[in-house]
XYZ file of C-alpha atoms in Angstrom:
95
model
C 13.180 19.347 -7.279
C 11.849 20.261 -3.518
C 8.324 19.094 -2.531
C 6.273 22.030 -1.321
C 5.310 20.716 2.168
C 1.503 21.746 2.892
C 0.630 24.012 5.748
C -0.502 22.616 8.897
C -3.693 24.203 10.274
C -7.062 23.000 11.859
C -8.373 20.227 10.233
C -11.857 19.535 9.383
C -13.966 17.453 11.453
C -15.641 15.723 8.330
C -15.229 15.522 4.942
C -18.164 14.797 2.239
C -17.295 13.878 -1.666
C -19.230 13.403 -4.256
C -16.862 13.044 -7.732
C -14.011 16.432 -7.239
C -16.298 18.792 -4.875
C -15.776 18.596 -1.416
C -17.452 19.737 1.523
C -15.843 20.500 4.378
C -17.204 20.507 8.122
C -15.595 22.661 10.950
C -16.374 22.896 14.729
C -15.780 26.016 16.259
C -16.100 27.653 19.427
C -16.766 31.425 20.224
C -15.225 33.464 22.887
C -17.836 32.724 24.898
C -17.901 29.078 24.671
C -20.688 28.220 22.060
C -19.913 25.152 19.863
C -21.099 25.023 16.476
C -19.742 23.857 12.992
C -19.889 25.514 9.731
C -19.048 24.000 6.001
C -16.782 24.845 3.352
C -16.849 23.814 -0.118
C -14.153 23.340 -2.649
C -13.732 21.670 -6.245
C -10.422 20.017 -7.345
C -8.989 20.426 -10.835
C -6.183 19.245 -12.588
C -5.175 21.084 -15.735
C -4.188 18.881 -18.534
C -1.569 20.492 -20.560
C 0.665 20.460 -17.565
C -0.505 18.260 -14.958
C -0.985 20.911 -12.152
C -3.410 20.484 -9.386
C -5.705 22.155 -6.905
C -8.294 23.401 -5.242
C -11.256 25.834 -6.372
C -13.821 27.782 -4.041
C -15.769 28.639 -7.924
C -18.231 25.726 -9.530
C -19.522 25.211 -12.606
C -23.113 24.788 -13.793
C -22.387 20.859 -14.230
C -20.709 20.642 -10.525
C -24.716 22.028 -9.558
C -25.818 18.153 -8.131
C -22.424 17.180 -6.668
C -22.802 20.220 -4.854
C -26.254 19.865 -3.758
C -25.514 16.039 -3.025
C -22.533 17.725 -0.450
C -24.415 20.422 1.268
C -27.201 18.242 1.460
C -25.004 15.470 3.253
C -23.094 18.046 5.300
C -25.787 19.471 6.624
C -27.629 16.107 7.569
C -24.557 15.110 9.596
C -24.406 18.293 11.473
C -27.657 18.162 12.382
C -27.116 14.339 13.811
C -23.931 15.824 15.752
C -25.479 18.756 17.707
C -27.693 19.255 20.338
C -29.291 22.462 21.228
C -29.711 22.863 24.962
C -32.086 24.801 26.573
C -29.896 28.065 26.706
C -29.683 27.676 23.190
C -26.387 26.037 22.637
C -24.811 23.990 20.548
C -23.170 21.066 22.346
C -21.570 17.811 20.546
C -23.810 15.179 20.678
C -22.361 11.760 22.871
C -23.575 9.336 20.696
């Protein structure tokens, strides 16, 4: 049986787990130039009756501190990345 080979795309910048939900963290630039990132979140699952995997946009009630824990995380390491310059830009920081 063939392998399904994934699609190539952008990849995150960073990634934060906590247990199967995921957070990830994207940089992006506008049209005009502006840097800034923005998060996604996503919980894995694995069925058991047949072994099949993947990946879920919709929680549950008991994924409520892993996500919190995530967002919480992702959010603290975006702020340590970026800089806002006086024109009110987002810049990456050098450090």
């Amino acid at each position: 049986m063939e392998k399904k080979t994934k699609k190539k795309g952008p990849m995150p910048v960073h990634v934060v787990r906590r247990g199967g939900v995921s957070a990830s963290i994207w940089m992006r630039i506008t049209q005009t130039g502006l840097l800034y990132y923005d998060m996604s979140f996503s919980r894995s699952w694995k069925a058991a009756s047949t072994d099949k995997e993947g990946y879920s946009r919709n929680f549950f009630p008991q994924n409520a501190i892993a996500l919190t824990e995530v967002i919480e995380e992702a959010s603290a390491w975006i702020t340590e990345k970026t800089t806002i310059n006086t024109d009110g830009q987002a810049t990456k920081d050098a450090a």
